[in-house]
mmCIF file of C-alpha atoms and ligand atoms in Angstrom:
data_model
loop_
_atom_site.group_PDB
_atom_site.id
_atom_site.type_symbol
_atom_site.label_atom_id
_atom_site.label_comp_id
_atom_site.label_asym_id
_atom_site.label_seq_id
_atom_site.Cartn_x
_atom_site.Cartn_y
_atom_site.Cartn_z
ATOM 1 C CA UNK A 868 6.958 -21.075 13.213
ATOM 2 C CA UNK A 869 7.433 -23.131 10.066
ATOM 3 C CA UNK A 870 10.928 -24.514 9.458
ATOM 4 C CA UNK A 871 11.712 -23.909 5.798
ATOM 5 C CA UNK A 872 14.592 -25.073 3.567
ATOM 6 C CA UNK A 873 16.197 -22.412 1.400
ATOM 7 C CA UNK A 874 19.372 -21.463 -0.420
ATOM 8 C CA UNK A 875 20.957 -18.280 0.906
ATOM 9 C CA UNK A 876 23.938 -16.032 0.280
ATOM 10 C CA UNK A 877 25.689 -15.929 3.697
ATOM 11 C CA UNK A 878 27.511 -12.673 2.870
ATOM 12 C CA UNK A 879 28.006 -10.294 -0.068
ATOM 13 C CA UNK A 880 29.352 -12.111 -3.114
ATOM 14 C CA UNK A 881 29.584 -15.492 -1.394
ATOM 15 C CA UNK A 882 28.168 -18.572 -3.140
ATOM 16 C CA UNK A 883 24.639 -19.553 -2.113
ATOM 17 C CA UNK A 884 24.420 -22.498 0.303
ATOM 18 C CA UNK A 885 21.611 -24.489 1.971
ATOM 19 C CA UNK A 886 20.077 -22.561 4.885
ATOM 20 C CA UNK A 887 17.061 -23.088 7.153
ATOM 21 C CA UNK A 888 14.700 -20.230 8.038
ATOM 22 C CA UNK A 889 11.474 -19.824 10.007
ATOM 23 C CA UNK A 890 8.329 -18.669 8.210
ATOM 24 C CA UNK A 891 5.492 -17.266 10.339
ATOM 25 C CA UNK A 892 2.451 -19.394 11.027
ATOM 26 C CA UNK A 893 -0.248 -18.189 8.629
ATOM 27 C CA UNK A 894 -2.625 -15.601 10.134
ATOM 28 C CA UNK A 895 -6.296 -15.033 9.166
ATOM 29 C CA UNK A 896 -5.425 -13.086 5.988
ATOM 30 C CA UNK A 897 -2.417 -15.215 5.005
ATOM 31 C CA UNK A 898 -1.877 -17.836 2.379
ATOM 32 C CA UNK A 899 0.730 -20.583 2.888
ATOM 33 C CA UNK A 900 1.959 -22.210 -0.269
ATOM 34 C CA UNK A 901 4.484 -24.796 -1.395
ATOM 35 C CA UNK A 902 6.858 -23.162 -3.846
ATOM 36 C CA UNK A 903 7.050 -25.041 -7.156
ATOM 37 C CA UNK A 904 9.248 -22.725 -9.241
ATOM 38 C CA UNK A 905 11.394 -19.652 -8.658
ATOM 39 C CA UNK A 906 12.821 -17.576 -11.514
ATOM 40 C CA UNK A 907 16.350 -16.170 -11.364
ATOM 41 C CA UNK A 908 16.414 -12.407 -11.972
ATOM 42 C CA UNK A 909 19.559 -10.371 -12.574
ATOM 43 C CA UNK A 910 18.437 -8.325 -9.538
ATOM 44 C CA UNK A 911 19.097 -11.453 -7.447
ATOM 45 C CA UNK A 912 22.740 -11.220 -8.538
ATOM 46 C CA UNK A 913 22.997 -7.445 -7.956
ATOM 47 C CA UNK A 914 21.598 -7.908 -4.452
ATOM 48 C CA UNK A 915 23.405 -11.128 -3.435
ATOM 49 C CA UNK A 916 26.635 -9.361 -4.420
ATOM 50 C CA UNK A 917 25.524 -6.137 -2.690
ATOM 51 C CA UNK A 918 26.115 -4.142 -5.880
ATOM 52 C CA UNK A 919 23.339 -1.645 -5.069
ATOM 53 C CA UNK A 920 24.467 -1.159 -1.441
ATOM 54 C CA UNK A 921 22.606 -1.690 1.841
ATOM 55 C CA UNK A 922 22.043 -5.429 1.436
ATOM 56 C CA UNK A 923 21.378 -7.611 4.487
ATOM 57 C CA UNK A 924 22.586 -11.175 4.975
ATOM 58 C CA UNK A 925 21.978 -14.042 5.081
ATOM 59 C CA UNK A 926 19.901 -13.351 1.948
ATOM 60 C CA UNK A 927 17.444 -15.773 0.364
ATOM 61 C CA UNK A 928 16.841 -14.302 -3.116
ATOM 62 C CA UNK A 929 13.928 -15.020 -5.452
ATOM 63 C CA UNK A 930 10.996 -12.801 -6.426
ATOM 64 C CA UNK A 931 9.491 -14.724 -9.335
ATOM 65 C CA UNK A 932 7.550 -17.360 -7.475
ATOM 66 C CA UNK A 933 4.822 -19.832 -8.378
ATOM 67 C CA UNK A 934 3.450 -22.318 -5.874
ATOM 68 C CA UNK A 935 0.487 -24.411 -4.819
ATOM 69 C CA UNK A 936 -1.680 -23.235 -1.918
ATOM 70 C CA UNK A 937 -1.394 -25.515 1.101
ATOM 71 C CA UNK A 938 -3.322 -23.579 3.747
ATOM 72 C CA UNK A 939 -5.480 -20.425 3.855
ATOM 73 C CA UNK A 940 -6.397 -18.206 6.818
ATOM 74 C CA UNK A 941 -10.027 -17.866 7.947
ATOM 75 C CA UNK A 942 -10.525 -14.495 6.195
ATOM 76 C CA UNK A 943 -8.917 -15.430 2.865
ATOM 77 C CA UNK A 944 -11.338 -15.188 -0.055
ATOM 78 C CA UNK A 945 -9.112 -15.163 -3.154
ATOM 79 C CA UNK A 946 -7.608 -18.661 -2.788
ATOM 80 C CA UNK A 947 -8.499 -22.157 -1.736
ATOM 81 C CA UNK A 948 -6.220 -25.080 -0.944
ATOM 82 C CA UNK A 949 -4.796 -26.586 -4.147
ATOM 83 C CA UNK A 950 -4.895 -23.359 -6.221
ATOM 84 C CA UNK A 951 -1.815 -22.095 -8.004
ATOM 85 C CA UNK A 952 -0.602 -18.804 -6.548
ATOM 86 C CA UNK A 953 2.224 -16.472 -7.472
ATOM 87 C CA UNK A 954 4.290 -13.852 -5.681
ATOM 88 C CA UNK A 955 6.509 -11.198 -7.227
ATOM 89 C CA UNK A 956 8.722 -8.536 -5.689
ATOM 90 C CA UNK A 957 6.261 -7.355 -3.013
ATOM 91 C CA UNK A 958 4.864 -9.082 0.065
ATOM 92 C CA UNK A 959 3.234 -6.193 1.944
ATOM 93 C CA UNK A 960 2.628 -2.437 2.137
ATOM 94 C CA UNK A 961 0.601 -0.132 4.411
ATOM 95 C CA UNK A 962 -2.429 -0.340 2.089
ATOM 96 C CA UNK A 963 -3.619 3.055 3.217
ATOM 97 C CA UNK A 964 -1.367 5.822 1.851
ATOM 98 C CA UNK A 965 -1.922 7.737 -1.382
ATOM 99 C CA UNK A 966 0.335 5.541 -3.489
ATOM 100 C CA UNK A 967 -1.068 2.275 -2.104
ATOM 101 C CA UNK A 968 -4.544 3.609 -2.926
ATOM 102 C CA UNK A 969 -3.315 4.270 -6.461
ATOM 103 C CA UNK A 970 -2.319 0.583 -6.652
ATOM 104 C CA UNK A 971 1.376 1.474 -6.657
ATOM 105 C CA UNK A 972 2.246 -0.597 -3.596
ATOM 106 C CA UNK A 973 5.971 -0.610 -4.472
ATOM 107 C CA UNK A 974 6.032 3.134 -3.704
ATOM 108 C CA UNK A 975 4.149 2.829 -0.381
ATOM 109 C CA UNK A 976 4.830 6.034 1.564
ATOM 110 C CA UNK A 977 5.704 3.983 4.629
ATOM 111 C CA UNK A 978 8.033 1.789 2.565
ATOM 112 C CA UNK A 979 6.842 -1.455 1.018
ATOM 113 C CA UNK A 980 7.907 -4.874 2.277
ATOM 114 C CA UNK A 981 9.828 -6.417 -0.607
ATOM 115 C CA UNK A 982 9.999 -10.176 -0.994
ATOM 116 C CA UNK A 983 13.628 -10.447 0.156
ATOM 117 C CA UNK A 984 16.504 -8.249 1.304
ATOM 118 C CA UNK A 985 13.832 -6.204 3.087
ATOM 119 C CA UNK A 986 11.698 -6.406 6.217
ATOM 120 C CA UNK A 987 8.060 -6.987 6.997
ATOM 121 C CA UNK A 988 6.052 -3.838 7.815
ATOM 122 C CA UNK A 989 7.194 -4.182 11.462
ATOM 123 C CA UNK A 990 10.599 -3.075 10.063
ATOM 124 C CA UNK A 991 12.262 -5.805 12.094
ATOM 125 C CA UNK A 992 11.448 -9.228 10.662
ATOM 126 C CA UNK A 993 13.639 -9.951 7.646
ATOM 127 C CA UNK A 994 11.913 -11.155 4.483
ATOM 128 C CA UNK A 995 13.233 -14.187 2.620
ATOM 129 C CA UNK A 996 12.527 -14.910 -1.022
ATOM 130 C CA UNK A 997 11.499 -17.710 -3.307
ATOM 131 C CA UNK A 998 14.577 -19.954 -3.338
ATOM 132 C CA UNK A 999 12.713 -21.838 -0.611
ATOM 133 C CA UNK A 1000 10.257 -24.665 -0.158
ATOM 134 C CA UNK A 1001 7.344 -22.608 1.198
ATOM 135 C CA UNK A 1002 6.137 -19.049 1.553
ATOM 136 C CA UNK A 1003 3.571 -17.238 3.728
ATOM 137 C CA UNK A 1004 2.055 -14.051 2.347
ATOM 138 C CA UNK A 1005 -0.937 -11.834 2.999
ATOM 139 C CA UNK A 1006 -3.480 -12.668 0.292
ATOM 140 C CA UNK A 1007 -3.512 -9.202 -1.336
ATOM 141 C CA UNK A 1008 0.093 -9.788 -2.472
ATOM 142 C CA UNK A 1009 -0.540 -13.256 -3.923
ATOM 143 C CA UNK A 1010 -1.572 -13.333 -7.587
ATOM 144 C CA UNK A 1011 -3.948 -15.722 -9.288
ATOM 145 C CA UNK A 1012 -2.302 -17.807 -12.016
ATOM 146 C CA UNK A 1013 -4.778 -18.034 -14.902
ATOM 147 C CA UNK A 1014 -5.709 -21.453 -16.284
ATOM 148 C CA UNK A 1015 -3.605 -22.697 -19.140
ATOM 149 C CA UNK A 1016 -0.320 -20.966 -18.298
ATOM 150 C CA UNK A 1017 2.636 -23.306 -17.731
ATOM 151 C CA UNK A 1018 3.598 -22.810 -14.049
ATOM 152 C CA UNK A 1019 7.381 -22.860 -14.634
ATOM 153 C CA UNK A 1020 7.183 -20.430 -17.566
ATOM 154 C CA UNK A 1021 4.848 -18.229 -15.511
ATOM 155 C CA UNK A 1022 7.330 -17.668 -12.647
ATOM 156 C CA UNK A 1023 9.450 -15.070 -14.523
ATOM 157 C CA UNK A 1024 6.325 -13.082 -15.392
ATOM 158 C CA UNK A 1025 6.216 -11.994 -11.737
ATOM 159 C CA UNK A 1026 9.239 -9.726 -12.193
ATOM 160 C CA UNK A 1027 10.614 -9.796 -15.763
ATOM 161 C CA UNK A 1028 7.021 -9.795 -17.048
ATOM 162 C CA UNK A 1029 5.497 -6.992 -14.999
ATOM 163 C CA UNK A 1030 8.642 -4.832 -15.203
ATOM 164 C CA UNK A 1031 8.393 -4.697 -19.007
ATOM 165 C CA UNK A 1032 4.587 -4.803 -19.329
ATOM 166 C CA UNK A 1033 4.137 -1.788 -17.050
ATOM 167 C CA UNK A 1034 6.236 0.769 -19.009
ATOM 168 C CA UNK A 1035 4.720 -0.405 -22.304
ATOM 169 C CA UNK A 1036 1.294 0.406 -20.791
ATOM 170 C CA UNK A 1037 2.473 3.633 -19.127
ATOM 171 C CA UNK A 1038 3.715 4.935 -22.484
ATOM 172 C CA UNK A 1039 0.642 3.658 -24.320
ATOM 173 C CA UNK A 1040 2.348 1.160 -26.614
ATOM 174 C CA UNK A 1041 -0.020 0.455 -29.487
ATOM 175 C CA UNK A 1042 -0.361 -0.850 -33.010
ATOM 176 C CA UNK A 1043 2.124 0.725 -35.361
ATOM 177 C CA UNK A 1044 4.391 2.226 -32.686
ATOM 178 C CA UNK A 1045 8.094 1.717 -33.246
ATOM 179 C CA UNK A 1046 9.513 0.165 -30.089
ATOM 180 C CA UNK A 1047 13.192 -0.585 -29.495
ATOM 181 C CA UNK A 1048 14.110 -3.148 -26.856
ATOM 182 C CA UNK A 1049 17.692 -2.917 -25.590
ATOM 183 C CA UNK A 1050 19.274 -6.130 -24.207
ATOM 184 C CA UNK A 1051 17.888 -9.580 -24.913
ATOM 185 C CA UNK A 1052 17.892 -11.241 -21.497
ATOM 186 C CA UNK A 1053 15.124 -12.109 -19.055
ATOM 187 C CA UNK A 1054 13.459 -8.683 -19.155
ATOM 188 C CA UNK A 1055 14.272 -8.011 -22.805
ATOM 189 C CA UNK A 1056 12.680 -11.164 -24.160
ATOM 190 C CA UNK A 1057 9.461 -10.384 -22.271
ATOM 191 C CA UNK A 1058 9.497 -6.800 -23.588
ATOM 192 C CA UNK A 1059 9.706 -8.119 -27.159
ATOM 193 C CA UNK A 1060 6.819 -10.534 -26.636
ATOM 194 C CA UNK A 1061 4.590 -7.910 -24.993
ATOM 195 C CA UNK A 1062 5.311 -5.076 -27.432
ATOM 196 C CA UNK A 1063 4.693 -7.427 -30.378
ATOM 197 C CA UNK A 1064 1.425 -8.628 -28.802
ATOM 198 C CA UNK A 1065 0.358 -4.972 -28.390
ATOM 199 C CA UNK A 1066 0.869 -4.514 -32.152
ATOM 200 C CA UNK A 1067 4.097 -2.509 -32.115
ATOM 201 C CA UNK A 1068 6.850 -2.820 -34.691
ATOM 202 C CA UNK A 1069 9.682 -4.094 -32.491
ATOM 203 C CA UNK A 1070 13.412 -3.783 -33.099
ATOM 204 C CA UNK A 1071 15.856 -5.694 -30.917
ATOM 205 C CA UNK A 1072 18.989 -3.714 -30.039
ATOM 206 C CA UNK A 1073 21.567 -6.224 -28.845
ATOM 207 C CA UNK A 1074 25.284 -6.787 -28.357
ATOM 208 C CA UNK A 1075 24.908 -10.487 -29.310
ATOM 209 C CA UNK A 1076 24.767 -11.438 -33.015
ATOM 210 C CA UNK A 1077 23.885 -15.014 -31.985
ATOM 211 C CA UNK A 1078 20.509 -13.832 -30.642
ATOM 212 C CA UNK A 1079 19.090 -12.516 -33.929
ATOM 213 C CA UNK A 1080 17.081 -15.616 -34.880
ATOM 214 C CA UNK A 1081 15.598 -15.814 -31.358
ATOM 215 C CA UNK A 1082 14.704 -12.121 -31.374
ATOM 216 C CA UNK A 1083 12.749 -12.600 -34.597
ATOM 217 C CA UNK A 1084 11.057 -15.758 -33.275
ATOM 218 C CA UNK A 1085 10.022 -13.823 -30.147
ATOM 219 C CA UNK A 1086 8.331 -11.179 -32.327
ATOM 220 C CA UNK A 1087 10.948 -8.593 -33.337
ATOM 221 C CA UNK A 1088 10.744 -7.395 -36.920
ATOM 222 C CA UNK A 1089 14.170 -5.767 -36.793
ATOM 223 C CA UNK A 1090 17.491 -6.600 -35.182
ATOM 224 C CA UNK A 1091 20.487 -4.279 -34.874
ATOM 225 C CA UNK A 1092 23.878 -4.711 -33.269
ATOM 226 C CA UNK A 1093 24.787 -2.022 -30.763
ATOM 227 C CA UNK A 1094 28.485 -2.910 -30.980
ATOM 228 C CA UNK A 1095 28.356 -1.421 -34.485
ATOM 229 C CA UNK A 1096 28.392 2.391 -34.377
ATOM 230 C CA UNK A 1097 26.611 2.538 -37.743
ATOM 231 C CA UNK A 1098 23.491 1.209 -35.954
ATOM 232 C CA UNK A 1099 23.177 4.457 -33.980
ATOM 233 C CA UNK A 1100 23.410 6.516 -37.186
ATOM 234 C CA UNK A 1101 21.048 4.300 -39.179
ATOM 235 C CA UNK A 1102 18.393 4.273 -36.464
ATOM 236 C CA UNK A 1103 18.755 7.927 -35.396
ATOM 237 C CA UNK A 1104 15.407 9.450 -34.289
ATOM 238 C CA UNK A 1105 13.616 6.188 -35.065
ATOM 239 C CA UNK A 1106 11.748 4.943 -31.974
ATOM 240 C CA UNK A 1107 8.602 6.170 -30.201
ATOM 241 C CA UNK A 1108 9.690 4.181 -27.173
ATOM 242 C CA UNK A 1109 12.845 2.379 -26.085
ATOM 243 C CA UNK A 1110 12.719 -0.109 -23.218
ATOM 244 C CA UNK A 1111 16.289 -0.333 -21.922
ATOM 245 C CA UNK A 1112 17.035 -3.508 -19.914
ATOM 246 C CA UNK A 1113 20.855 -3.424 -19.815
ATOM 247 C CA UNK A 1114 22.211 -4.579 -16.447
ATOM 248 C CA UNK A 1115 25.669 -2.969 -16.789
ATOM 249 C CA UNK A 1116 26.906 0.595 -17.199
ATOM 250 C CA UNK A 1117 26.582 2.047 -20.722
ATOM 251 C CA UNK A 1118 26.196 5.396 -22.474
ATOM 252 C CA UNK A 1119 22.528 6.471 -22.309
ATOM 253 C CA UNK A 1120 23.215 9.428 -24.598
ATOM 254 C CA UNK A 1121 23.931 7.165 -27.568
ATOM 255 C CA UNK A 1122 20.658 5.301 -27.114
ATOM 256 C CA UNK A 1123 18.691 8.553 -26.671
ATOM 257 C CA UNK A 1124 19.863 9.446 -30.178
ATOM 258 C CA UNK A 1125 17.613 6.649 -31.486
ATOM 259 C CA UNK A 1126 14.495 8.098 -29.776
ATOM 260 C CA UNK A 1127 12.300 10.166 -32.105
ATOM 261 C CA UNK A 1128 11.319 13.740 -31.144
ATOM 262 C CA UNK A 1129 8.859 13.632 -28.194
ATOM 263 C CA UNK A 1130 9.672 9.965 -27.687
ATOM 264 C CA UNK A 1131 10.843 8.263 -24.491
ATOM 265 C CA UNK A 1132 13.540 5.891 -23.319
ATOM 266 C CA UNK A 1133 12.531 4.022 -20.168
ATOM 267 C CA UNK A 1134 15.261 2.547 -17.996
ATOM 268 C CA UNK A 1135 14.302 -0.711 -16.357
ATOM 269 C CA UNK A 1136 17.826 -2.156 -16.263
ATOM 270 C CA UNK A 1137 19.528 -1.046 -13.046
ATOM 271 C CA UNK A 1138 23.316 -0.783 -13.389
ATOM 272 C CA UNK A 1139 24.826 0.102 -10.013
ATOM 273 C CA UNK A 1140 26.981 2.965 -11.338
ATOM 274 C CA UNK A 1141 25.581 6.412 -12.252
ATOM 275 C CA UNK A 1142 26.100 7.535 -15.859
ATOM 276 C CA UNK A 1143 26.171 11.162 -17.075
ATOM 277 C CA UNK A 1144 23.392 12.337 -19.392
ATOM 278 C CA UNK A 1145 24.041 15.404 -21.556
ATOM 279 C CA UNK A 1146 21.294 18.016 -21.619
ATOM 280 C CA UNK A 1147 21.363 18.166 -25.417
ATOM 281 C CA UNK A 1148 20.655 14.429 -25.705
ATOM 282 C CA UNK A 1149 17.202 15.381 -24.335
ATOM 283 C CA UNK A 1150 16.758 18.980 -25.499
ATOM 284 C CA UNK A 1151 17.308 18.152 -29.167
ATOM 285 C CA UNK A 1152 13.949 16.554 -29.870
ATOM 286 C CA UNK A 1153 12.088 17.201 -26.578
ATOM 287 C CA UNK A 1154 13.003 13.656 -25.553
ATOM 288 C CA UNK A 1155 12.233 12.001 -22.270
ATOM 289 C CA UNK A 1156 14.416 9.710 -20.178
ATOM 290 C CA UNK A 1157 12.324 7.830 -17.641
ATOM 291 C CA UNK A 1158 12.521 4.927 -15.225
ATOM 292 C CA UNK A 1159 10.070 2.253 -14.181
ATOM 293 C CA UNK A 1160 10.023 -0.015 -11.152
ATOM 294 C CA UNK A 1161 8.150 -3.368 -11.375
ATOM 295 C CA UNK A 1162 4.372 -2.707 -11.139
ATOM 296 C CA UNK A 1163 1.585 -2.729 -8.550
ATOM 297 C CA UNK A 1164 -0.464 -5.782 -7.644
ATOM 298 C CA UNK A 1165 -3.499 -4.908 -9.767
ATOM 299 C CA UNK A 1166 -1.339 -4.283 -12.824
ATOM 300 C CA UNK A 1167 0.556 -7.531 -12.182
ATOM 301 C CA UNK A 1168 -2.755 -9.418 -12.232
ATOM 302 C CA UNK A 1169 -3.728 -7.557 -15.420
ATOM 303 C CA UNK A 1170 -0.386 -8.641 -16.957
ATOM 304 C CA UNK A 1171 -0.992 -12.302 -16.015
ATOM 305 C CA UNK A 1172 -4.457 -12.147 -17.555
ATOM 306 C CA UNK A 1173 -2.969 -10.528 -20.693
ATOM 307 C CA UNK A 1174 -0.482 -13.435 -20.844
ATOM 308 C CA UNK A 1175 -3.291 -15.981 -20.621
ATOM 309 C CA UNK A 1176 -5.188 -14.208 -23.419
ATOM 310 C CA UNK A 1177 -2.139 -13.983 -25.697
ATOM 311 C CA UNK A 1178 -0.614 -17.328 -24.659
ATOM 312 C CA UNK A 1179 2.583 -15.719 -23.411
ATOM 313 C CA UNK A 1180 5.003 -17.266 -20.926
ATOM 314 C CA UNK A 1181 8.728 -16.884 -20.456
ATOM 315 C CA UNK A 1182 11.290 -18.945 -22.425
ATOM 316 C CA UNK A 1183 13.094 -20.833 -19.699
ATOM 317 C CA UNK A 1184 15.811 -23.300 -18.776
ATOM 318 C CA UNK A 1185 14.856 -25.267 -15.680
ATOM 319 C CA UNK A 1186 17.685 -25.906 -13.216
ATOM 320 C CA UNK A 1187 17.991 -27.692 -9.864
ATOM 321 C CA UNK A 1188 18.784 -25.373 -6.942
ATOM 322 C CA UNK A 1189 22.221 -26.995 -6.671
ATOM 323 C CA UNK A 1190 23.138 -25.237 -9.962
ATOM 324 C CA UNK A 1191 22.237 -21.731 -8.744
ATOM 325 C CA UNK A 1192 25.810 -20.427 -8.400
ATOM 326 C CA UNK A 1193 26.658 -21.720 -11.866
ATOM 327 C CA UNK A 1194 23.490 -20.076 -13.203
ATOM 328 C CA UNK A 1195 24.641 -16.698 -11.805
ATOM 329 C CA UNK A 1196 28.020 -17.147 -13.544
ATOM 330 C CA UNK A 1197 26.295 -18.080 -16.793
ATOM 331 C CA UNK A 1198 24.065 -14.986 -16.589
ATOM 332 C CA UNK A 1199 27.154 -12.839 -16.093
ATOM 333 C CA UNK A 1200 28.594 -14.445 -19.259
ATOM 334 C CA UNK A 1201 25.337 -13.686 -21.107
ATOM 335 C CA UNK A 1202 24.634 -17.416 -21.430
ATOM 336 C CA UNK A 1203 20.915 -17.683 -20.655
ATOM 337 C CA UNK A 1204 18.036 -18.272 -23.094
ATOM 338 C CA UNK A 1205 16.204 -16.422 -21.574
ATOM 339 C CA UNK A 1206 15.464 -17.124 -17.929
ATOM 340 C CA UNK A 1207 16.679 -19.716 -15.460
ATOM 341 C CA UNK A 1208 13.887 -21.157 -13.332
ATOM 342 C CA UNK A 1209 14.661 -23.248 -10.256
ATOM 343 C CA UNK A 1210 12.644 -26.433 -9.852
ATOM 344 C CA UNK A 1211 12.056 -26.293 -6.108
ATOM 345 C CA UNK A 1212 11.480 -30.068 -5.976
ATOM 346 C CA UNK A 1213 15.299 -30.255 -6.071
ATOM 347 C CA UNK A 1214 15.406 -28.369 -2.756
ATOM 348 C CA UNK A 1215 12.804 -30.581 -1.088
ATOM 349 C CA UNK A 1216 14.785 -33.700 -1.963
ATOM 350 C CA UNK A 1217 18.095 -32.223 -0.811
HETATM 351 P P1 NAP B 616 19.791 -10.520 -17.935
HETATM 352 O O1 NAP B 616 18.889 -11.668 -18.204
HETATM 353 O O2 NAP B 616 21.176 -10.770 -17.463
HETATM 354 O O3 NAP B 616 19.824 -9.640 -19.302
HETATM 355 C C1 NAP B 616 20.542 -8.458 -19.428
HETATM 356 C C2 NAP B 616 20.877 -8.232 -20.913
HETATM 357 O O4 NAP B 616 21.524 -6.983 -21.049
HETATM 358 C C3 NAP B 616 21.839 -9.252 -21.478
HETATM 359 O O5 NAP B 616 21.199 -10.399 -21.960
HETATM 360 C C4 NAP B 616 22.519 -8.478 -22.604
HETATM 361 O O6 NAP B 616 21.692 -8.504 -23.781
HETATM 362 C C5 NAP B 616 22.510 -7.042 -22.081
HETATM 363 N N1 NAP B 616 23.803 -6.689 -21.489
HETATM 364 C C6 NAP B 616 24.419 -7.255 -20.414
HETATM 365 N N2 NAP B 616 25.584 -6.652 -20.150
HETATM 366 C C7 NAP B 616 25.715 -5.663 -21.084
HETATM 367 C C8 NAP B 616 26.699 -4.671 -21.338
HETATM 368 N N3 NAP B 616 27.814 -4.593 -20.582
HETATM 369 N N4 NAP B 616 26.484 -3.830 -22.373
HETATM 370 C C9 NAP B 616 25.399 -3.910 -23.132
HETATM 371 N N5 NAP B 616 24.429 -4.843 -22.936
HETATM 372 C C10 NAP B 616 24.588 -5.687 -21.934
HETATM 373 O O7 NAP B 616 19.171 -9.546 -16.860
HETATM 374 P P2 NAP B 616 17.607 -9.279 -16.487
HETATM 375 O O8 NAP B 616 17.196 -10.221 -15.432
HETATM 376 O O9 NAP B 616 16.831 -9.122 -17.726
HETATM 377 O O10 NAP B 616 17.736 -7.857 -15.742
HETATM 378 C C11 NAP B 616 18.202 -6.723 -16.465
HETATM 379 C C12 NAP B 616 18.363 -5.530 -15.538
HETATM 380 O O11 NAP B 616 17.062 -5.113 -15.106
HETATM 381 C C13 NAP B 616 19.146 -5.803 -14.263
HETATM 382 O O12 NAP B 616 19.937 -4.665 -13.967
HETATM 383 C C14 NAP B 616 18.076 -5.969 -13.208
HETATM 384 O O13 NAP B 616 18.494 -5.674 -11.901
HETATM 385 C C15 NAP B 616 17.073 -4.954 -13.683
HETATM 386 N N6 NAP B 616 15.706 -5.125 -13.175
HETATM 387 C C16 NAP B 616 14.998 -4.007 -12.916
HETATM 388 C C17 NAP B 616 13.677 -4.095 -12.492
HETATM 389 C C18 NAP B 616 12.863 -2.857 -12.281
HETATM 390 O O14 NAP B 616 11.861 -2.909 -11.580
HETATM 391 N N7 NAP B 616 13.237 -1.751 -12.888
HETATM 392 C C19 NAP B 616 13.107 -5.351 -12.311
HETATM 393 C C20 NAP B 616 13.854 -6.489 -12.615
HETATM 394 C C21 NAP B 616 15.153 -6.372 -13.042
HETATM 395 P P3 NAP B 616 22.300 -8.618 -25.276
HETATM 396 O O15 NAP B 616 23.090 -9.903 -25.290
HETATM 397 O O16 NAP B 616 21.098 -8.663 -26.131
HETATM 398 O O17 NAP B 616 23.135 -7.401 -25.491
HETATM 399 ZN ZN1 ZN B 617 13.534 -9.223 -10.708
#
């Protein structure tokens, strides 16, 4: 077993504190890597506070992970010692069921092993995430980091990146499409960058007037305030596709009013509370309300390669691990531009 330093939430809603875990010794198909950077996703907050239910503690969050390979098992072909490697929300799946064969490992029929707040496929061994000095993962679930991408700015691509790239691809985002992005946070700022790079005309739909200049710099051609009811009238039936990243409860019906006939609003934001949707919000205009959950491993690699081609990384603020609880509070106050990334060197020195 490999003794590993981490930061963990000891119980629901409690501040994260230093905590030591055991990682398994790497097997023939495993990669062991030193974690360099871990992004801070709003899902880390939902889960550390047990807002979605069923959380297990102690919990080591973190599913936006970039590291340097330290050791590879005898059957590993994708990596050699010294390579950069990345891990997102998934660390294993059965590999054999229909959905795994469709490269949708997150929907593994046997239940995927998520990076934390989950178990390995033995359904016993808890998984611990990226707020830690090292990680062991079967090579299929480790991604190659293309040359030229800044490692710290790459970390958030592993969740915020793939979660917004995937629905844009699923709904065939292309040149000339009108795409609305709702909520300019970690996911939202990636959605703007990707949709703009795919040639769409992007409008940022935000509650924060102070974010307008950033939205335009990130690639949005339009910016509208959702606190102003006139926005919903002005932009009625406007968008082919809306990517909705809001982390808190809100009225989906109002936003569906901005979807054009036959268009789609995809929920990626995951507020804990259910919200009623009126049938007529969908019937009037044959509209679709959809959801999307991260992305499979092949699509995640495709997204990283797309980022290398278009020179896209996340806009980040690097923090030491000792500031993690403050970072959660700042995210709750909407004070992040646009992703916190933990420099794991701060954990090694601690
Ligand atoms: P984040 O950085 O905190 O950004 C969320 C943004 O939503 C905020 O910046 C804010 O944007 C807007 N917002 C927040 N509270 C709001 C409210 N009460 N009303 C209206 N707008 C509000 O969070 P994130 O990391 O991007 O994550 C966003 C959500 O996606 C979370 O629920 C997270 O769990 C979920 N998520 C889902 C998946 C998936 O696979 N589906 C993957 C990762 C994360 P403005 O200031 O522009 O209004
Ligand atoms: Zn995430």
